[in-house]
Short mmCIF file of C-alpha atoms and ligand atoms in Angstrom, two decimals:
data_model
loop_
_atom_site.label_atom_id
_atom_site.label_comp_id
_atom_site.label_asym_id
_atom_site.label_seq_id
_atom_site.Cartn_x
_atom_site.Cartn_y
_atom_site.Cartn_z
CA UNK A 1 0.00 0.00 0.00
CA UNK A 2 1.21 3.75 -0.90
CA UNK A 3 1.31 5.78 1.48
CA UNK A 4 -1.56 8.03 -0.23
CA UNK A 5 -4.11 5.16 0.51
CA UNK A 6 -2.99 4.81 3.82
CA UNK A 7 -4.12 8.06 4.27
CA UNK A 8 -7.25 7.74 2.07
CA UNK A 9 -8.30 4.86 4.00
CA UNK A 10 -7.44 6.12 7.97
CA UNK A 11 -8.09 10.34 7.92
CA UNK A 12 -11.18 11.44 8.43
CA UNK A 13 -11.05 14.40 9.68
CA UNK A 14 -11.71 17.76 8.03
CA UNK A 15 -12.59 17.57 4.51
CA UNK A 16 -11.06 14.24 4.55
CA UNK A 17 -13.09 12.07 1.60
CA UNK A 18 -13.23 9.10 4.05
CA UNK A 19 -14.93 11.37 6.33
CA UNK A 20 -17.31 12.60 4.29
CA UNK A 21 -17.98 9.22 3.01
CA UNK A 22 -18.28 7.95 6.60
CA UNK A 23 -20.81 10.82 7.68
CA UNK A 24 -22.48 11.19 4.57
CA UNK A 25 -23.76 7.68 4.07
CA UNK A 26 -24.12 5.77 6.99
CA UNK A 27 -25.69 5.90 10.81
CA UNK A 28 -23.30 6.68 13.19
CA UNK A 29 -23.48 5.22 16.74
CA UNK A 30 -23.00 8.41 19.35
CA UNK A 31 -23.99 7.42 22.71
CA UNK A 32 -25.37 4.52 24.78
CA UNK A 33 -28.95 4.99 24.98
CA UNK A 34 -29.64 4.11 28.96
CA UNK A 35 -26.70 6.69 29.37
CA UNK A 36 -28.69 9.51 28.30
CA UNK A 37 -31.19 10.28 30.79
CA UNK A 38 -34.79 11.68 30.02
CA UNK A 39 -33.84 15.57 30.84
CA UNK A 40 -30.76 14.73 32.05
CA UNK A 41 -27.25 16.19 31.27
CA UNK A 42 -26.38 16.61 27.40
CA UNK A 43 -23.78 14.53 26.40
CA UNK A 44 -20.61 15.72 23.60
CA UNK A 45 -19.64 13.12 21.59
CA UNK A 46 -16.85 13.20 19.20
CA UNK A 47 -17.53 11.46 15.82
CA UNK A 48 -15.86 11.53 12.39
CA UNK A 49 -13.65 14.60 13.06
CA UNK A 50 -16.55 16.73 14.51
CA UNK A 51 -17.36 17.61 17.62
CA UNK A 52 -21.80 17.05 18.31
CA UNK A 53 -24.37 17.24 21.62
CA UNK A 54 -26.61 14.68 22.13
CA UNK A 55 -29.63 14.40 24.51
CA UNK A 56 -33.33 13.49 25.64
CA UNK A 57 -35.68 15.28 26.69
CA UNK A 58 -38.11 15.01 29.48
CA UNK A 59 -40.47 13.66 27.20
CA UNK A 60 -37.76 10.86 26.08
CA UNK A 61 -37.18 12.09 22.79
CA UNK A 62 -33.38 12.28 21.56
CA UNK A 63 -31.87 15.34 19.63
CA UNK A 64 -28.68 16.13 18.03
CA UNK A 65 -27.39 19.21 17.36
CA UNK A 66 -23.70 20.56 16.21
CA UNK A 67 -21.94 21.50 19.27
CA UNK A 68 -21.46 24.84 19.46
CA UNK A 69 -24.18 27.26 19.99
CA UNK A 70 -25.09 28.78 16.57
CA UNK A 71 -25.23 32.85 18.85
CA UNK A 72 -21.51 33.03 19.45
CA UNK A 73 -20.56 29.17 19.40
CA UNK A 74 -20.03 28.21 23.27
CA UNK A 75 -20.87 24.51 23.72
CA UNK A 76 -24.17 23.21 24.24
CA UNK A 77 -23.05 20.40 26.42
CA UNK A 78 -23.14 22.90 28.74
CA UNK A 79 -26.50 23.52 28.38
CA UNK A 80 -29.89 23.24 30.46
CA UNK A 81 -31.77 20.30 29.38
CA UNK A 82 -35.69 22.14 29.55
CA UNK A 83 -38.71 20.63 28.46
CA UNK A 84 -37.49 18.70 25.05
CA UNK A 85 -35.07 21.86 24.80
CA UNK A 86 -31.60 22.92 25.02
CA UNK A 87 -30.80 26.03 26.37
CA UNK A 88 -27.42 27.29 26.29
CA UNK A 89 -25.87 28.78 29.18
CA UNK A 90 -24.23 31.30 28.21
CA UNK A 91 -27.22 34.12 26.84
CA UNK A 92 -30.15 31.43 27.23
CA UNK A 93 -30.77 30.44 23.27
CA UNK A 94 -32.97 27.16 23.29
CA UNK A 95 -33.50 25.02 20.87
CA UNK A 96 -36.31 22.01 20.78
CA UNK A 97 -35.39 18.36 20.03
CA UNK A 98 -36.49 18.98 16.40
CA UNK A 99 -33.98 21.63 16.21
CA UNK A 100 -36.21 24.72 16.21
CA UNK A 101 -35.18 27.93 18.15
CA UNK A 102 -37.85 28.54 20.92
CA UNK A 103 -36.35 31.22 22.36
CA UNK A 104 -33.76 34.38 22.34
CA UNK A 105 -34.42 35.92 25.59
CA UNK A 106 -31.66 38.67 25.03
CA UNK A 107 -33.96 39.98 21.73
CA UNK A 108 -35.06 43.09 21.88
CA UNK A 109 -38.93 43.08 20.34
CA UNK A 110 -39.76 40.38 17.96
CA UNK A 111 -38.03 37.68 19.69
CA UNK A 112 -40.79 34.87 17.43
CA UNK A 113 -38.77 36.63 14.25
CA UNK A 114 -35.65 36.87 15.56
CA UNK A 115 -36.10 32.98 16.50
CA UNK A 116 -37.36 32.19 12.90
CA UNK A 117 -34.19 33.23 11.87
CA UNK A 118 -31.82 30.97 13.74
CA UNK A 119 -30.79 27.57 11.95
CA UNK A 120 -28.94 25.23 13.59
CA UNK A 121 -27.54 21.81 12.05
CA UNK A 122 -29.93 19.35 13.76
CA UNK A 123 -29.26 15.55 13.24
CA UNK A 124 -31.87 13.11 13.09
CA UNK A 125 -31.59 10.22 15.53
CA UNK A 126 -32.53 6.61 16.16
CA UNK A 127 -32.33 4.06 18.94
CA UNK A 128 -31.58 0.50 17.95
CA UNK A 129 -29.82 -2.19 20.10
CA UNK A 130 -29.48 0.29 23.41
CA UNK A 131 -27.50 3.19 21.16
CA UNK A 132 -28.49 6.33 19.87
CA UNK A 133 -27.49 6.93 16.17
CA UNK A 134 -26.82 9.76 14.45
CA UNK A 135 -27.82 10.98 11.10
CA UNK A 136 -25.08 13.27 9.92
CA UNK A 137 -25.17 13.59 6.41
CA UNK A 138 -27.96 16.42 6.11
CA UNK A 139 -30.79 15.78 3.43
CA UNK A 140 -33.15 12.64 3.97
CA UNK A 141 -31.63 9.95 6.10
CA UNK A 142 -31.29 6.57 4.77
CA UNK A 143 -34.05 4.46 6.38
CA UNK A 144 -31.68 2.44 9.27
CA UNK A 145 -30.27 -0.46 7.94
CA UNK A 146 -32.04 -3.86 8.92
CA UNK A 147 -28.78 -5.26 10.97
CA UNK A 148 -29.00 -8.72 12.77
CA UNK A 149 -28.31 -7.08 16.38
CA UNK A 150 -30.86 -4.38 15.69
CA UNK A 151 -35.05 -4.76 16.87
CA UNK A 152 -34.31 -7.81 19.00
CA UNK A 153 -36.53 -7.89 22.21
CA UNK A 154 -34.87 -6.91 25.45
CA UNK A 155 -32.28 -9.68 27.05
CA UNK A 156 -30.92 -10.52 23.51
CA UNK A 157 -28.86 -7.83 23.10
CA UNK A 158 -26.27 -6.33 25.34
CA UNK A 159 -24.55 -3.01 24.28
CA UNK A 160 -20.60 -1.91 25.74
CA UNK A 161 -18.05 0.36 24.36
CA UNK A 162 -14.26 1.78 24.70
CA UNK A 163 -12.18 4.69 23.62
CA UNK A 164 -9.01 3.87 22.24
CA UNK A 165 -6.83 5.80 21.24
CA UNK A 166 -5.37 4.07 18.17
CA UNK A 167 -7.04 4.94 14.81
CA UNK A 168 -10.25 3.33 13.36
CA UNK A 169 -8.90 1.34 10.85
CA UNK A 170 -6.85 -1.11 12.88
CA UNK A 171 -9.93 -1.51 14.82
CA UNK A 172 -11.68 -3.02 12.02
CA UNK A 173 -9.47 -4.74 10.65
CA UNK A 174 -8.64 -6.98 13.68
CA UNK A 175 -12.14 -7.82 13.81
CA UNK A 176 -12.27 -9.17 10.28
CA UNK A 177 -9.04 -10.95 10.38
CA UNK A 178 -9.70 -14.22 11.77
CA UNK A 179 -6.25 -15.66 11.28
CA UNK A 180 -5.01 -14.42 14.82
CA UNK A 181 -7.86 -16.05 16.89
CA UNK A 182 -5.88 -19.13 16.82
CA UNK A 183 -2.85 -17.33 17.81
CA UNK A 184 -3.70 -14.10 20.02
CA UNK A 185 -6.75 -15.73 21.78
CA UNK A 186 -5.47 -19.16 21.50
CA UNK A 187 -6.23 -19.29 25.68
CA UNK A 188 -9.63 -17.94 24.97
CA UNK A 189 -10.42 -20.65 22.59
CA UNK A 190 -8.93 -23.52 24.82
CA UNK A 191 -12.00 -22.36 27.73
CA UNK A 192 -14.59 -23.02 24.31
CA UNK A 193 -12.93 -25.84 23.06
CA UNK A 194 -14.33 -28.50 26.17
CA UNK A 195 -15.55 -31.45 23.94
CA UNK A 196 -15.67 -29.30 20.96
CA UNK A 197 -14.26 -30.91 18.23
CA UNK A 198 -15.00 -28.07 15.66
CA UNK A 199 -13.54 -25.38 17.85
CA UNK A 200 -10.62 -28.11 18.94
CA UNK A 201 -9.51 -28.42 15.31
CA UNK A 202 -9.47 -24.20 15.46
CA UNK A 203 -6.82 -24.36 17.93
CA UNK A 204 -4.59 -27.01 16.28
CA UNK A 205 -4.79 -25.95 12.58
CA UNK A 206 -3.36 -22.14 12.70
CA UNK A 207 -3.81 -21.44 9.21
CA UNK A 208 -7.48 -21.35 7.83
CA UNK A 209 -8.68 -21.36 4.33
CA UNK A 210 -10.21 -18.37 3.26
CA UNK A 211 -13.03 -18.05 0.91
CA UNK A 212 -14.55 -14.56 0.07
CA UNK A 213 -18.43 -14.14 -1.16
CA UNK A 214 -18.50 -10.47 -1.80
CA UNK A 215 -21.82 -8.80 -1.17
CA UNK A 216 -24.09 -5.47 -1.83
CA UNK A 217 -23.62 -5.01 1.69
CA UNK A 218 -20.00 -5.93 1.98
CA UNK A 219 -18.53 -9.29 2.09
CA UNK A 220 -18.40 -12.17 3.84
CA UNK A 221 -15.91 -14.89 4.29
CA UNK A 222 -15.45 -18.14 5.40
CA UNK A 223 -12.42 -19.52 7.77
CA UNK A 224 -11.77 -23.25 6.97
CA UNK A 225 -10.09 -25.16 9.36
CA UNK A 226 -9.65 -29.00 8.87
CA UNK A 227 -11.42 -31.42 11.42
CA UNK A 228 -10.65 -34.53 9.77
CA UNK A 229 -10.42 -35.86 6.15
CA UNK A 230 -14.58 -35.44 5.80
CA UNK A 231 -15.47 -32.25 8.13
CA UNK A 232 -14.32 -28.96 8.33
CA UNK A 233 -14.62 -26.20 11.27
CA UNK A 234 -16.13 -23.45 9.59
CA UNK A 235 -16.80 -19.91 10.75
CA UNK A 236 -18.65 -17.37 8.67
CA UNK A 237 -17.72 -13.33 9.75
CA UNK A 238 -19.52 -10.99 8.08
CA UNK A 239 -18.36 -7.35 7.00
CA UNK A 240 -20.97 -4.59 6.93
CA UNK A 241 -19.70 -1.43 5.32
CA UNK A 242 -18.73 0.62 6.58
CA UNK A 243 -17.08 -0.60 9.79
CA UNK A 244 -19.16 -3.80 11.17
CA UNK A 245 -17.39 -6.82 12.07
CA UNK A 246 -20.11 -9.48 13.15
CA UNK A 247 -18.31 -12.45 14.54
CA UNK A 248 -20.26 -15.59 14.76
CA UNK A 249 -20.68 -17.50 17.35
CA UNK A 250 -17.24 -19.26 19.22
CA UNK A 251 -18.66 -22.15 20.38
CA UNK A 252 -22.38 -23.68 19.03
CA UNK A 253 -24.21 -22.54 16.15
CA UNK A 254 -26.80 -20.56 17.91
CA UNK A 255 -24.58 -19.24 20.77
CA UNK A 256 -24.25 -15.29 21.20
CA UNK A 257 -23.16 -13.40 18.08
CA UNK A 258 -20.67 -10.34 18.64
CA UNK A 259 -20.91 -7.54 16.47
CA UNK A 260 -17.93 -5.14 16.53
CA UNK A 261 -18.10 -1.58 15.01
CA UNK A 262 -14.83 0.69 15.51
CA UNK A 263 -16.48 4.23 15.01
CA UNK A 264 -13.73 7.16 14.48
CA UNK A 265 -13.53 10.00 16.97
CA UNK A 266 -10.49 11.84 15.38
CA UNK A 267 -7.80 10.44 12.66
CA UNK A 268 -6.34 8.50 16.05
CA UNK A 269 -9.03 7.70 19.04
CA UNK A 270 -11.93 5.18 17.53
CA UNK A 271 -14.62 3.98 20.09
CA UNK A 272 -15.16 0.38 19.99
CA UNK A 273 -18.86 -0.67 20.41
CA UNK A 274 -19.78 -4.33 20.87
CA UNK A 275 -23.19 -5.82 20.72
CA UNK A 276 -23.63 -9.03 22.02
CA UNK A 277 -26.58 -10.92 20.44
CA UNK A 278 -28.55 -13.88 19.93
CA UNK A 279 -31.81 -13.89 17.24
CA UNK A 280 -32.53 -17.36 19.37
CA UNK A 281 -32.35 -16.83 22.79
CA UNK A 282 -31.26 -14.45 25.69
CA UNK A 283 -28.31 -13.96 25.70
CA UNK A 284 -25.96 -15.89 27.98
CA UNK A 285 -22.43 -14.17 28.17
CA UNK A 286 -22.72 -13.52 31.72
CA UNK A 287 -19.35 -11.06 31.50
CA UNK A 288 -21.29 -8.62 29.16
CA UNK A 289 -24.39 -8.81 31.64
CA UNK A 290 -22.95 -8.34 34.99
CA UNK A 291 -19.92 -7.45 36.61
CA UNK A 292 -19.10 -4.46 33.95
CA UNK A 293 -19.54 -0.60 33.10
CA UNK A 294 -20.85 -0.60 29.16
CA UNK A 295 -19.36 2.64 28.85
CA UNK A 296 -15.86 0.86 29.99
CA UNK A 297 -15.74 -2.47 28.66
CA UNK A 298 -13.99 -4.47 27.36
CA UNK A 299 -11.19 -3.73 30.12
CA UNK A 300 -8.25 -1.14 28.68
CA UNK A 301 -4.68 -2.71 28.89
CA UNK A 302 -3.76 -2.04 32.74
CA UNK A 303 -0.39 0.29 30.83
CA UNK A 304 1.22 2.60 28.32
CA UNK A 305 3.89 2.00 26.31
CA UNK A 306 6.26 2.15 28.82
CA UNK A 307 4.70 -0.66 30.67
CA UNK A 308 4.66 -2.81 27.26
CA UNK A 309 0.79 -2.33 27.94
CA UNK A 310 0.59 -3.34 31.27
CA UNK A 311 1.13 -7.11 29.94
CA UNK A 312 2.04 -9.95 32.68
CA UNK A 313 5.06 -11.68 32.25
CA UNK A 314 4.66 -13.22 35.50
CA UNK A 315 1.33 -14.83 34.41
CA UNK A 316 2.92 -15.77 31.43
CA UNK A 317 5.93 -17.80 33.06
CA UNK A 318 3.09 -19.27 34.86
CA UNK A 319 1.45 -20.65 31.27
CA UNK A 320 -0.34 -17.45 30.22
CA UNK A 321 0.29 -17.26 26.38
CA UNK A 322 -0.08 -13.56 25.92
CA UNK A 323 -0.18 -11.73 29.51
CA UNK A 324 -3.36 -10.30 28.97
CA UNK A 325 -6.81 -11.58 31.07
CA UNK A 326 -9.27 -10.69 28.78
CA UNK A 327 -10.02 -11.42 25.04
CA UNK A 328 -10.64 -8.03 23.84
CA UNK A 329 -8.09 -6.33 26.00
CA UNK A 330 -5.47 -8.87 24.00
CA UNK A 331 -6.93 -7.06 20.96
CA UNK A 332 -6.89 -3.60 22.30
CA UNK A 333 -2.79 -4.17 23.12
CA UNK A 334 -1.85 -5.17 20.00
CA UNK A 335 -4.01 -2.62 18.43
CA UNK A 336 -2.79 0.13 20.55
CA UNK A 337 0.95 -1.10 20.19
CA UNK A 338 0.47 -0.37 16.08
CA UNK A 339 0.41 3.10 16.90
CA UNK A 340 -1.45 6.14 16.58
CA UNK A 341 -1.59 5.23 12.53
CA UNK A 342 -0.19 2.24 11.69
CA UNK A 343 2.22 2.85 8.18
CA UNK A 344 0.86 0.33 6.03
CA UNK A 345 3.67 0.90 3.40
CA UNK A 346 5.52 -1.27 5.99
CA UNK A 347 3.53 -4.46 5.86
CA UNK A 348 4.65 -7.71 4.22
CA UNK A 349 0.77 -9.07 3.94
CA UNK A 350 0.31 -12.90 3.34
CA UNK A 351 -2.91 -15.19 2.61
CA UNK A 352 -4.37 -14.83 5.91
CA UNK A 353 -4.83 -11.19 4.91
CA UNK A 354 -7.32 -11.80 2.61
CA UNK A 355 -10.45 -10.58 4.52
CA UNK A 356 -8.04 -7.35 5.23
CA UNK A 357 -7.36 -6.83 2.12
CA UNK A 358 -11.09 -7.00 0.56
CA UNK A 359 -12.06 -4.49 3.01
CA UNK A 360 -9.41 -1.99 2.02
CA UNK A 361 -10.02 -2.32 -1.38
CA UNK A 362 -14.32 -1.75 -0.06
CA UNK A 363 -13.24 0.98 1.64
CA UNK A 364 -10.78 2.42 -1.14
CA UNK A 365 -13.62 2.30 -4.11
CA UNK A 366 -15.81 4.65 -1.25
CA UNK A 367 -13.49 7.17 -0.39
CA UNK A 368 -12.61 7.23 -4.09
CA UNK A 369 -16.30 7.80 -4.96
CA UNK A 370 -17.00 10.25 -3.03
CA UNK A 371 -13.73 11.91 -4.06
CA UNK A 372 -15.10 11.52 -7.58
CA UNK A 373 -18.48 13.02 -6.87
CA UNK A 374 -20.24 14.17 -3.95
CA UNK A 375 -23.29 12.80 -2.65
CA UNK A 376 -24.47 9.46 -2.03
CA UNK A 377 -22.44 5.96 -2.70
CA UNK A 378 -24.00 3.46 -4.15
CA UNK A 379 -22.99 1.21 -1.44
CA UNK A 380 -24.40 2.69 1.37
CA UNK A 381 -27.58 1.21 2.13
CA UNK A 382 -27.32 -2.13 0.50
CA UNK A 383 -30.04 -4.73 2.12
CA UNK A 384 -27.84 -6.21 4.79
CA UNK A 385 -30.78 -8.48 6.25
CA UNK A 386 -29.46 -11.80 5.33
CA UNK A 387 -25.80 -10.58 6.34
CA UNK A 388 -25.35 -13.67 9.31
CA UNK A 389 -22.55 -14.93 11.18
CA UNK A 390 -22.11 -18.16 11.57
CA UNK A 391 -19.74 -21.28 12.64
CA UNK A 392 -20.28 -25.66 12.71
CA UNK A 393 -18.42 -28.21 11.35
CA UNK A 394 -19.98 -28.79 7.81
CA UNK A 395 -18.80 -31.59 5.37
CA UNK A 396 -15.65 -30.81 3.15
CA UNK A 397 -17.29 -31.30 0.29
CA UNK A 398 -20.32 -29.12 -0.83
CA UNK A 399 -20.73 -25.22 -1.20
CA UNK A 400 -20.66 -23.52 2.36
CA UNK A 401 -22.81 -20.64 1.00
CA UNK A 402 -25.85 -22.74 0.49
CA UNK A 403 -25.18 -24.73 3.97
CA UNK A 404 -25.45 -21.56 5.99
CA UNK A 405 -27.84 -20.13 3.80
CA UNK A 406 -30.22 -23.06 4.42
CA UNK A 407 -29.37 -23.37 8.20
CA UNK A 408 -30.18 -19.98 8.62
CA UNK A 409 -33.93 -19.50 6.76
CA UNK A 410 -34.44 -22.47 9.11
CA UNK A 411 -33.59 -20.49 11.85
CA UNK A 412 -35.93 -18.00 10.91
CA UNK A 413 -39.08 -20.74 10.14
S1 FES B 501 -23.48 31.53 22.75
FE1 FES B 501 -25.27 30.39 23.08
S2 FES B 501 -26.76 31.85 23.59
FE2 FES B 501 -24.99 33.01 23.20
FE1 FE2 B 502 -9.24 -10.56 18.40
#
């Protein structure tokens, strides 16, 4: 990779084209929803290179507006939350949750006019899965995309995030790249393997066989890992454009489903949401249910660089394979110790790169586009309803596109 795509692909702020493409064409997670309280505190978010406030009013409706306050531009995080209404602080503005200014109390005569007069950038919002999304793209919003994790009853769905401070890219890409489960999280996939043979196989064959089905929506692939001459351990991950990972399930076919989405803040923080889901059942991860702050979770390597991330060398004299205690925070280390930017004119990429490389080149054609011509992509609100994770040991011979497909309209029936 030049660097030129490198920085195609990873800066988004500014006028940056994958910015633009990033706000212009797709919902945008801001905020978990049970942290914004019905007339409660306004909360800033920082998303895609911009700074926003998001918040609900008494009546439980959500509003987003630009941050500053379109008088003289002091933040409206720091405003007072009144009746479906933000008023600033500073000279009392206030603007509904439909973005309409209600009120300039510092007018002199026709304050109704003076109001009539006042736009600010309002962004249309949406809860689905315990978040509040973002519209930012102005014009017509494209109707929210009909994602497995979304409109699932209460109990099958359980919503965390982290700020990292790495940039988004590297986030997403270590969710689609399935060749360093077996190695990273090789401990974490010992504690599923009990009795499995399918997940067993995983941890003795280290090098899986890709095989990409590229979609409307994105792509997705399966891993291949040999069981025995007749059956192979296959796991379907699925990449939503423009920055889903969703991981099927480690251990049984209708276990809880992880989707991952690493959302930029800047060109180098990224938040990194998780939903954990099941279409079938409750779900039954107990660690994303108890125990844990969903605004702080997974756990943040206990160090800088200086401490080599906080990683254990005690624990791993004592059989730990990587130092870290939790699955994600193993990703967040190795994520974080990439740098700020990773240089991707560095990398000597081999064939269990694949999915990486498909979703740079998805990526690529969208900043391009939008570079090209301004306005919608083409790709942005592709039907993603039949986009499924999925993993079982299937037989070696026969098309794994029509096995999952048919598993999964069963699953539906
Ligand atoms: S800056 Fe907000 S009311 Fe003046
Ligand atoms: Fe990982």
């Amino acid at each position: 990779m030049n660097a030129e795509d490198n920085a195609l692909l990873t800066r988004v702020e500014g006028d940056a084209p994958m910015g633009r493409l990033l706000r212009e064409n797709f919902w945008v997670p801001a905020v978990l929803a049970q942290s914004l309280e019905a007339g409660g505190a306004p909360h800033r978010v920082h998303l895609v290179g911009r700074h926003y406030v998001v918040f609900r009013g008494h009546s439980g409706r959500t509003g987003c507006f630009d941050e500053g306050c379109p008088h003289r531009g002091a933040s409206l995080a720091l405003g007072r939350n009144e009746d479906d209404a933000l008023r600033c602080i500073y000279h009392g503005w206030k603007f509904d949750v439909d973005g309409r200014c209600v009120a300039i109390p510092t007018q002199v005569g026709d304050e109704a006019g003076a109001c009539s007069r006042v736009k600010i950038n309002r962004h249309p919002t949406h809860e689905a899965a315990g978040i509040v999304w973002v519209w930012l793209g102005g014009g017509e919003p494209l109707p929210f995309p009909d994602y497995e994790f979304a409109g699932l009853p209460a109990g099958h769905f359980v919503p965390a995030r982290q700020k990292l401070a790495y940039n988004w890219l590297q986030g997403v890409e270590g969710t689609m790249d399935s060749a360093h489960v077996t190695v990273l999280h090789e401990e974490w996939l010992g504690t599923l393997a009990q009795g499995r043979s399918g997940v067993t196989a995983a941890g003795q064959k280290k090098a899986p066989r890709y095989d990409i089905d590229e979609q409307p929506y994105g792509f997705r692939y399966a891993a291949h890992r040999e069981v025995d001459a007749v059956r192979t351990y296959t796991r379907v991950n699925v990449f939503i454009l423009p920055w889903f990972g969703m991981i099927c399930p480690g251990d049984a076919p209708d276990g809880d489903r992880t989707a991952i989405f690493a959302v930029p803040c800047d060109d180098t923080t990224n938040v990194h949401w998780m939903v954990r889901y099941n279409p079938d059942k409750p779900v039954t991860s107990y660690y994303f249910t108890r125990h844990s702050d969903p605004n702080d979770w997974p756990p943040l390597p206990p160090g800088g660089p200086d401490e080599n991330w906080g990683q254990d060398r005690k624990l791993m004299k004592r059989g730990g394979i990587t130092g870290f205690t939790n699955v994600t925070t193993e990703d967040f280390a190795v994520n974080l110790s990439q740098g700020p930017i990773v240089d991707r004119t560095k990398e000597k990429l081999n064939s269990g790169d694949l999915a990486i490389v498909r979703l740079r080149q998805q990526l690529l054609a969208g900043a391009r586009a939008v570079q090209a011509v301004h306005g919608r992509w083409e790709k942005a609100g592709a039907d993603c309803s039949a986009a499924r994770p999925f993993a079982d040991v299937l037989p070696r011979e026969g098309d794994w596109r029509r096995i999952v497909d048919a598993t999964q309209v069963d699953a539906r029936t």
